[in-house]
Amino acid sequence: MRVSALFFAVMLCVSTALPAQEVKDVVPTRLLPGNTATTKLGGQLGERFDACVKVRVMKEDVDALVAPFNDKTETRRWQSEFWGKWMLGAVLSYRNNHDSELLKKIEHAVDGLLKSQSPDGYIGNYAPEARLKQWDVWGRKYSMLGLLSYYDLTGDKKVLDAVKRLADYTLTELGPGKTDIVKTGNYYGMASSSILEPMVFLYKRTGEQKYFDFAKYIVAQWETDAGPKLISKADVPVAERFPHPVQVQKKGWFSPENGQKAYEMMSCYEGLLELYRLTGEKAYLDAVEKTVGNIIEQEINIAGSGSAFECWYHGCDCQTLPTYHTMETCVTMTWMKLCQTLLGVTGNPMYADQIELSAYNALLASMKADASQIAKYSPLEGKRTPGEEQCGMKINCCNANGPRAFALLPQVAVMPLEKKDGLTINLYMPFETEQKLASGKKVKLRMETNYPADGAVKLEILETDADKPFEIFFRIPEWSKIDSWTVQEGTVLSFSKGNPPPGEYVPITIQADVKKGTSVTLNLDVQGRVLRRNNCFALMKGPVVLARDSRFNDGFVDETARPAEKDGFIELTPVTEKPADVWLAFTAPLVLGTDLEGEAKNPKPIKFCDFGSAGNTWEDSVRYRVWIPETLNVMKTLYKPY
């Protein structure tokens, strides 16, 4: 896999003489991103997305984001990532809402960054003597990604030329016979080598071989002694691939010797997936899927996120413990984006399940009710707090990055099949959308639902010009037992319990002569569920995690309890009177405390709200909790210690 220095140099000279032309992927994409331009989301996710754009994206001071690129005096910090993160979220948001003021802001931000580019092609904030150190290459990655997203939106050739100049400058510093990319920055070079993704994108848009060769060089360096072994260690749990930083003498947590850094690791795998699309190299896909499988099994918690101090740490097993700095929003966003890419590549609805879990819980919990802040961390218990201002700027990584997660939802909600006429329904929420089938025919849909407050989901075909049958595939969440379908005028198709199995797509064939207004109603099982871990329990309704919240004033939120359940399910009763900023609220019957005498034997209705709303006043006086310590009853339960 290693590219020789001579071969790399020859190809660099030859490829620059070739005419630029776009390169197509060799691996067919199973599912295409939905047409976000014709998709309007409603419900809680849609409303929060709109608020995020209106407040978090639109009110950002883009001149302040550009300023470090003009100074070029930095030696260690990461200011240069903020512009690219904001730009990626802003462009995706504009594709959805077509807001002319947002476009002006985007254009102004692009113009400012282009003006900062040095004659040698460098775009960044690092002083000449500090180039390639710390976060320099990582920042270049985000500049390239942000500019390429604008180029894809507008086709502006001068923007593509600016990206090429930055890439060419980078190739003079890094590569065979030059500085080894995995020896730059921290985390076994994962931060720097995540530039793989925009390098692949640049090759696809230009056809210039030097960028493809550099991408292959990066992957080869991963497997060297100094590299993160992202392919060869794909079978190793992500929390165990390298010694824990405290075991490495005199090395800090955020250091080159930390190989568990979650965000940077997933960013590298994003690039590897793009290289897989381009090459069809099965080892690349296998490495990503094995790693993601381990992350799902051992790291992603009940709320759909993971990490502590931004690193993998066996988070599933540890999630009931009060933990510092858990669920960084940058990790949540990158996890959702990685799952989105895998969903497109494989068509496996498991990845849509993961996106839904993250969106309804970790993502919603991260943003303040007024959308002015996106939290850096969102623990499963405690209180909500804003992240610190970073790098001497009035922003931090998660405020810049969080909007990207909201903005990918219109792409995921409905995704067309690439090779045949069909659509997949991945997210259940009120929406209207028009999507193009593989044949070029169009289908306009509307979804009406109160999901997940209840499980009824009605999908109406508003219009279509399809002249042959096509299929709509409904994702059945892995936790749901399907009850019935209602198609058109009351035709009921009943399924036995568990058939079709949860966690799969179920197709409905739409005939070519379908009438306008034809509808399909799906009933999903969103009854309350009890989950247990480490002598604690938690409650879920559908994909939504529930939490106790001190604003309900119905007792001590940390009090031990036992749920009054049956076969793992619990009765949830909607609460009509709730705090203004709470989306969903229910009572659940619990036996509180350690006293089983007298009235204490009778379950009491205790209020819970959705995790996204829990504690979302961001006030010190408001406390919430997901995992409830379960009172031990040795007459009924064999004690199982941690």
XYZ file of C-alpha atoms in Angstrom, residues 86-540:
455
model
C -19.658 26.807 10.584
C -19.520 26.846 6.776
C -20.482 23.168 6.473
C -23.532 23.686 8.683
C -24.452 26.955 6.983
C -24.315 25.541 3.443
C -26.383 22.484 4.405
C -28.888 24.754 6.138
C -29.108 27.050 3.106
C -29.746 24.073 0.832
C -32.825 23.435 2.951
C -34.235 26.897 3.654
C -32.989 28.963 0.640
C -32.617 32.010 2.892
C -31.084 34.874 0.870
C -29.633 36.499 3.983
C -27.906 33.265 4.938
C -26.467 33.025 1.424
C -25.070 36.547 1.732
C -23.460 35.593 5.022
C -21.969 32.463 3.460
C -20.607 34.443 0.495
C -19.083 37.018 2.824
C -17.401 34.267 4.869
C -15.986 32.635 1.728
C -14.714 35.948 0.383
C -12.986 36.685 3.685
C -11.235 33.332 3.777
C -10.072 33.537 0.157
C -8.535 36.943 0.826
C -6.493 35.400 3.652
C -4.794 32.857 1.373
C -1.044 33.337 1.137
C 0.705 33.540 -2.254
C 2.102 30.050 -1.649
C -1.443 28.689 -1.240
C -1.513 28.328 2.555
C -4.846 28.890 4.293
C -4.467 28.700 8.043
C -3.621 30.571 11.192
C -0.214 29.101 12.097
C 3.052 31.022 12.088
C 5.587 29.759 9.496
C 7.798 28.151 12.146
C 4.835 26.248 13.635
C 3.368 24.832 10.429
C 2.296 21.163 10.597
C 2.313 21.230 14.400
C -0.633 20.654 16.714
C -3.907 21.543 14.898
C -2.536 23.118 11.713
C -3.334 20.297 9.268
C -6.652 19.628 11.027
C -7.593 23.258 10.401
C -6.605 22.968 6.738
C -8.966 19.998 6.484
C -11.898 22.064 7.676
C -11.033 24.950 5.355
C -10.968 22.519 2.422
C -14.250 20.879 3.417
C -15.981 24.215 3.930
C -14.767 25.638 0.618
C -15.668 22.452 -1.263
C -19.189 22.562 0.166
C -19.527 26.100 -1.193
C -18.079 25.034 -4.549
C -20.615 22.211 -4.783
C -23.359 24.720 -4.028
C -22.300 27.370 -6.549
C -19.802 25.864 -8.996
C -17.484 28.830 -8.357
C -14.189 27.816 -10.010
C -12.078 30.307 -8.087
C -13.082 28.540 -4.883
C -12.039 25.171 -6.288
C -8.753 26.739 -7.412
C -8.178 28.014 -3.862
C -8.700 24.509 -2.469
C -6.272 23.087 -5.026
C -3.640 25.675 -4.100
C -4.012 24.812 -0.410
C -3.793 21.099 -1.196
C -0.752 21.605 -3.424
C 0.974 23.612 -0.705
C 0.248 20.791 1.747
C 1.727 18.264 -0.670
C 5.009 20.186 -0.682
C 5.303 19.555 3.060
C 3.807 16.113 3.611
C 4.319 12.819 1.820
C 7.042 10.361 0.871
C 10.473 11.866 1.486
C 8.913 14.748 3.423
C 7.323 15.074 6.846
C 5.389 11.967 7.872
C 1.741 12.970 8.319
C 1.141 10.611 11.259
C 3.979 12.317 13.125
C 2.201 15.673 12.996
C -0.399 16.821 15.481
C -1.769 14.591 18.223
C -3.458 11.190 18.616
C -1.124 9.063 16.480
C -1.644 11.514 13.648
C -5.406 11.011 13.461
C -6.193 14.727 13.584
C -3.836 15.560 10.722
C -4.538 12.481 8.617
C -8.281 13.125 8.668
C -7.434 15.479 5.789
C -7.936 12.253 3.825
C -11.631 13.103 3.322
C -11.219 16.447 1.509
C -8.286 15.058 -0.481
C -10.570 12.317 -1.828
C -13.288 14.885 -2.523
C -10.775 17.074 -4.362
C -9.634 14.169 -6.522
C -13.232 13.337 -7.392
C -13.876 16.931 -8.469
C -10.662 17.441 -10.445
C -9.402 14.043 -11.551
C -5.869 15.063 -10.613
C -3.970 11.919 -9.690
C -1.719 13.565 -7.106
C -4.628 13.949 -4.692
C -5.582 10.278 -5.055
C -1.969 9.250 -4.508
C -1.780 11.381 -1.376
C -4.976 9.794 -0.065
C -3.469 6.325 -0.533
C -0.273 7.511 1.146
C -2.236 8.629 4.222
C -3.903 5.239 4.602
C -0.552 3.487 4.188
C 0.972 5.630 6.952
C -1.760 4.591 9.370
C -0.238 1.127 9.436
C 3.327 2.242 10.158
C 4.855 2.083 13.642
C 3.906 5.702 14.337
C 0.374 5.400 12.948
C -3.034 4.735 14.547
C -3.491 1.273 12.912
C -7.042 2.126 11.890
C -7.267 -0.872 9.570
C -5.163 -3.549 11.258
C -6.707 -2.819 14.678
C -10.292 -2.738 13.438
C -10.987 -5.927 15.421
C -9.675 -4.352 18.631
C -12.170 -2.437 20.818
C -11.722 1.286 20.239
C -11.044 1.903 23.933
C -8.211 -0.643 23.977
C -6.181 -0.020 20.834
C -3.391 1.777 22.661
C -2.346 2.148 26.309
C -4.524 4.487 28.336
C -2.777 7.892 28.442
C -2.269 7.648 32.212
C -0.230 4.496 31.551
C 2.167 6.357 29.272
C 4.730 7.982 31.512
C 4.891 11.779 31.447
C 2.449 12.044 28.562
C -0.700 14.131 28.788
C -4.243 13.165 27.894
C -4.387 15.359 24.783
C -1.104 14.122 23.375
C 0.296 12.185 20.408
C 0.157 9.019 22.512
C -3.634 9.033 22.978
C -5.108 6.598 20.457
C -8.675 6.596 21.804
C -9.675 10.122 20.669
C -13.209 9.556 19.392
C -13.889 12.562 17.157
C -10.613 12.395 15.247
C -10.816 8.619 14.844
C -14.289 8.791 13.308
C -13.185 11.655 11.055
C -10.483 9.390 9.635
C -13.001 6.623 9.042
C -15.226 9.116 7.215
C -12.359 9.683 4.795
C -11.717 5.944 4.508
C -15.347 5.373 3.512
C -15.009 7.979 0.773
C -11.857 6.238 -0.462
C -13.760 2.936 -0.403
C -16.469 4.425 -2.629
C -13.728 5.433 -5.040
C -11.688 2.214 -5.049
C -13.970 -0.617 -3.946
C -11.216 -1.826 -1.593
C -13.218 -4.116 0.694
C -10.683 -3.905 3.534
C -11.599 -0.243 3.943
C -15.318 -0.910 4.372
C -14.634 -3.874 6.647
C -12.448 -1.730 8.908
C -15.140 0.932 9.236
C -17.990 -1.493 9.842
C -16.052 -3.522 12.417
C -15.095 -0.353 14.257
C -18.602 1.076 14.151
C -19.997 -2.240 15.347
C -17.693 -2.088 18.360
C -18.664 1.531 19.032
C -22.354 0.583 19.021
C -21.756 -2.399 21.298
C -19.354 -0.864 23.797
C -19.418 2.942 23.550
C -22.723 4.500 22.465
C -24.881 5.105 25.507
C -28.635 5.151 25.958
C -28.833 8.716 24.568
C -27.017 7.921 21.329
C -23.608 9.414 22.016
C -20.402 8.501 23.766
C -16.920 9.442 24.957
C -15.547 11.012 28.123
C -12.941 13.728 27.867
C -13.573 13.177 24.138
C -12.208 9.608 24.162
C -13.658 6.119 23.977
C -13.690 4.505 27.420
C -16.099 1.522 27.427
C -18.894 4.031 27.756
C -21.767 1.547 27.657
C -20.650 -0.189 30.827
C -19.775 3.088 32.547
C -22.818 5.167 31.601
C -24.576 4.728 34.956
C -21.613 6.309 36.756
C -21.407 10.084 37.232
C -18.655 10.977 34.777
C -16.775 14.127 33.882
C -17.094 15.558 30.367
C -19.289 12.975 28.665
C -21.065 13.112 25.296
C -19.155 15.871 23.559
C -21.415 17.352 20.871
C -18.597 17.129 18.306
C -18.605 13.385 18.957
C -22.398 13.249 18.588
C -22.275 15.128 15.286
C -19.433 13.051 13.857
C -21.125 9.823 14.946
C -24.346 10.857 13.177
C -22.416 11.833 10.043
C -20.465 8.553 10.018
C -23.713 6.593 10.384
C -25.275 8.643 7.583
C -22.417 7.768 5.245
C -22.601 4.081 6.184
C -26.370 4.122 5.667
C -25.845 5.400 2.138
C -23.053 2.946 1.351
C -24.672 -0.185 2.798
C -28.413 0.486 2.974
C -28.401 -1.085 6.454
C -31.240 0.434 8.555
C -29.200 -0.201 11.723
C -27.388 3.042 10.970
C -30.669 4.916 10.635
C -31.650 3.543 14.052
C -28.466 5.058 15.458
C -29.105 8.437 13.825
C -32.636 8.527 15.219
C -31.430 7.676 18.734
C -28.782 10.409 18.622
C -31.091 13.012 17.111
C -33.955 12.628 19.578
C -31.672 12.501 22.619
C -28.043 13.637 22.583
C -28.549 16.216 19.847
C -31.742 17.759 21.217
C -30.211 17.823 24.705
C -27.181 19.730 23.475
C -28.995 22.892 22.390
C -30.347 25.481 24.791
C -34.057 26.189 24.598
C -33.465 29.579 22.943
C -30.918 27.995 20.533
C -28.241 30.487 21.565
C -25.811 27.821 22.780
C -24.893 24.247 21.968
C -23.414 22.489 24.964
C -19.942 21.058 24.782
C -20.992 18.130 26.999
C -24.424 16.640 27.789
C -24.095 14.233 30.749
C -26.825 11.760 31.638
C -27.280 13.363 35.038
C -26.556 16.700 36.685
C -27.219 20.079 35.119
C -26.821 21.669 31.711
C -23.931 24.064 31.243
C -22.446 26.019 28.328
C -19.020 25.164 27.021
C -16.083 27.465 27.542
C -15.018 30.025 24.962
C -12.002 28.560 23.189
C -8.820 29.918 21.673
C -9.514 33.512 22.700
C -12.669 33.575 20.586
C -16.357 33.849 21.499
C -17.096 30.352 20.259
C -16.124 26.754 20.887
C -15.866 23.630 18.765
C -19.360 22.363 19.564
C -21.130 25.664 18.945
C -19.500 25.625 15.514
C -20.126 21.937 14.817
C -23.537 21.185 16.322
C -25.605 22.801 13.539
C -24.158 20.292 11.069
C -25.964 17.475 12.890
C -29.322 19.262 12.704
C -28.736 20.081 9.037
C -28.177 16.457 8.002
C -31.684 15.442 9.158
C -33.445 16.515 5.902
C -30.960 14.367 3.974
C -31.703 11.311 6.120
C -35.477 11.533 6.608
C -36.278 10.181 3.121
C -33.506 8.683 0.962
C -33.957 7.452 -2.628
C -32.486 4.182 -3.854
C -29.800 4.813 -6.446
C -30.259 1.819 -8.753
C -34.020 1.273 -8.834
C -37.172 3.232 -8.249
C -37.767 3.352 -4.527
C -37.608 5.491 -1.403
C -36.651 4.672 2.179
C -38.408 6.304 5.104
C -35.802 6.644 7.842
C -37.151 9.257 10.258
C -40.696 9.564 11.514
C -41.794 13.168 11.975
C -44.142 15.581 10.235
C -42.671 16.526 6.865
C -43.357 17.326 3.242
C -40.855 16.367 0.603
C -40.429 15.839 -3.119
C -37.886 13.216 -4.116
C -36.616 11.989 -7.474
C -36.623 8.276 -8.241
C -33.790 6.511 -10.073
C -35.793 6.762 -13.304
C -36.043 10.526 -12.928
C -39.718 10.426 -11.960
C -40.823 12.451 -8.952
C -42.814 11.622 -5.851
C -44.225 14.184 -3.446
C -44.972 12.918 0.061
C -46.432 14.200 3.296
C -46.045 12.568 6.695
C -48.494 13.278 9.508
C -47.642 11.930 12.933
C -47.370 12.696 16.598
C -44.514 10.199 16.875
C -43.000 9.337 19.270
C -45.763 10.493 21.627
C -47.796 7.825 19.867
C -46.917 5.291 17.203
C -49.334 6.178 14.391
C -47.496 7.349 11.283
C -49.468 8.349 8.181
C -47.610 8.770 4.886
C -49.631 10.349 2.085
C -48.672 10.372 -1.593
C -49.527 13.894 -2.690
C -48.567 13.436 -6.329
C -46.258 11.494 -8.624
C -45.536 11.209 -12.325
C -44.220 7.642 -11.969
C -45.364 5.427 -14.874
C -44.429 2.098 -13.311
C -44.668 0.591 -9.817
C -42.129 1.649 -7.202
C -41.541 0.751 -3.577
C -41.488 2.739 -0.376
C -39.409 1.056 2.320
C -40.401 1.815 5.922
C -37.739 1.442 8.599
C -39.036 -0.635 11.498
C -36.972 0.453 14.532
C -35.107 -2.339 16.274
C -37.147 -1.814 19.467
C -40.601 -1.886 17.814
C -43.055 -4.758 17.399
C -45.256 -3.886 14.425
C -49.026 -4.170 14.959
C -50.681 -3.308 11.654
C -50.635 -1.360 8.423
C -53.545 0.521 6.944
C -53.270 1.107 3.208
C -55.639 3.336 1.211
C -59.269 2.877 2.183
C -58.989 0.769 5.306
C -57.291 -2.336 3.910
C -55.547 -3.876 6.909
C -52.511 -6.101 6.489
C -51.800 -7.768 9.818
C -48.468 -9.276 10.776
C -47.810 -11.790 13.487
C -45.709 -10.600 16.413
C -42.165 -9.913 15.346
C -42.892 -10.475 11.635
C -41.461 -8.595 9.831
C -38.596 -8.464 12.318
C -37.681 -5.153 13.926
C -34.563 -3.500 12.578
C -35.427 -3.996 8.907
C -36.955 -2.085 6.019
C -40.454 -3.251 5.047
C -41.533 -2.423 1.484
C -44.955 -1.288 0.283
C -45.425 -1.403 -3.499
C -47.008 1.700 -4.997
C -48.764 1.057 -8.284
C -48.248 3.320 -11.276
C -51.915 4.353 -11.271
C -51.828 5.361 -7.615
C -54.450 7.942 -6.768
C -53.532 11.321 -5.373
C -53.963 11.228 -1.612
C -53.336 7.498 -1.227
C -51.988 6.931 2.270
C -50.188 4.294 4.268
C -50.570 4.268 8.048
C -48.018 2.393 10.115
C -48.488 1.702 13.813
C -45.224 1.488 15.737
C -44.884 0.166 19.263
C -43.845 3.136 21.406
C -44.988 1.826 24.782
C -42.752 2.601 27.742
C -39.754 0.318 28.146
C -37.546 -0.369 31.165
C -33.819 -0.754 30.552
C -31.379 -1.984 33.201
C -27.647 -1.726 33.708
C -25.364 -1.869 36.755
C -28.220 -2.061 39.277
C -29.856 1.028 37.783
C -32.855 1.409 35.486
C -33.903 3.922 32.851
C -37.113 4.511 30.905
C -37.624 4.971 27.171
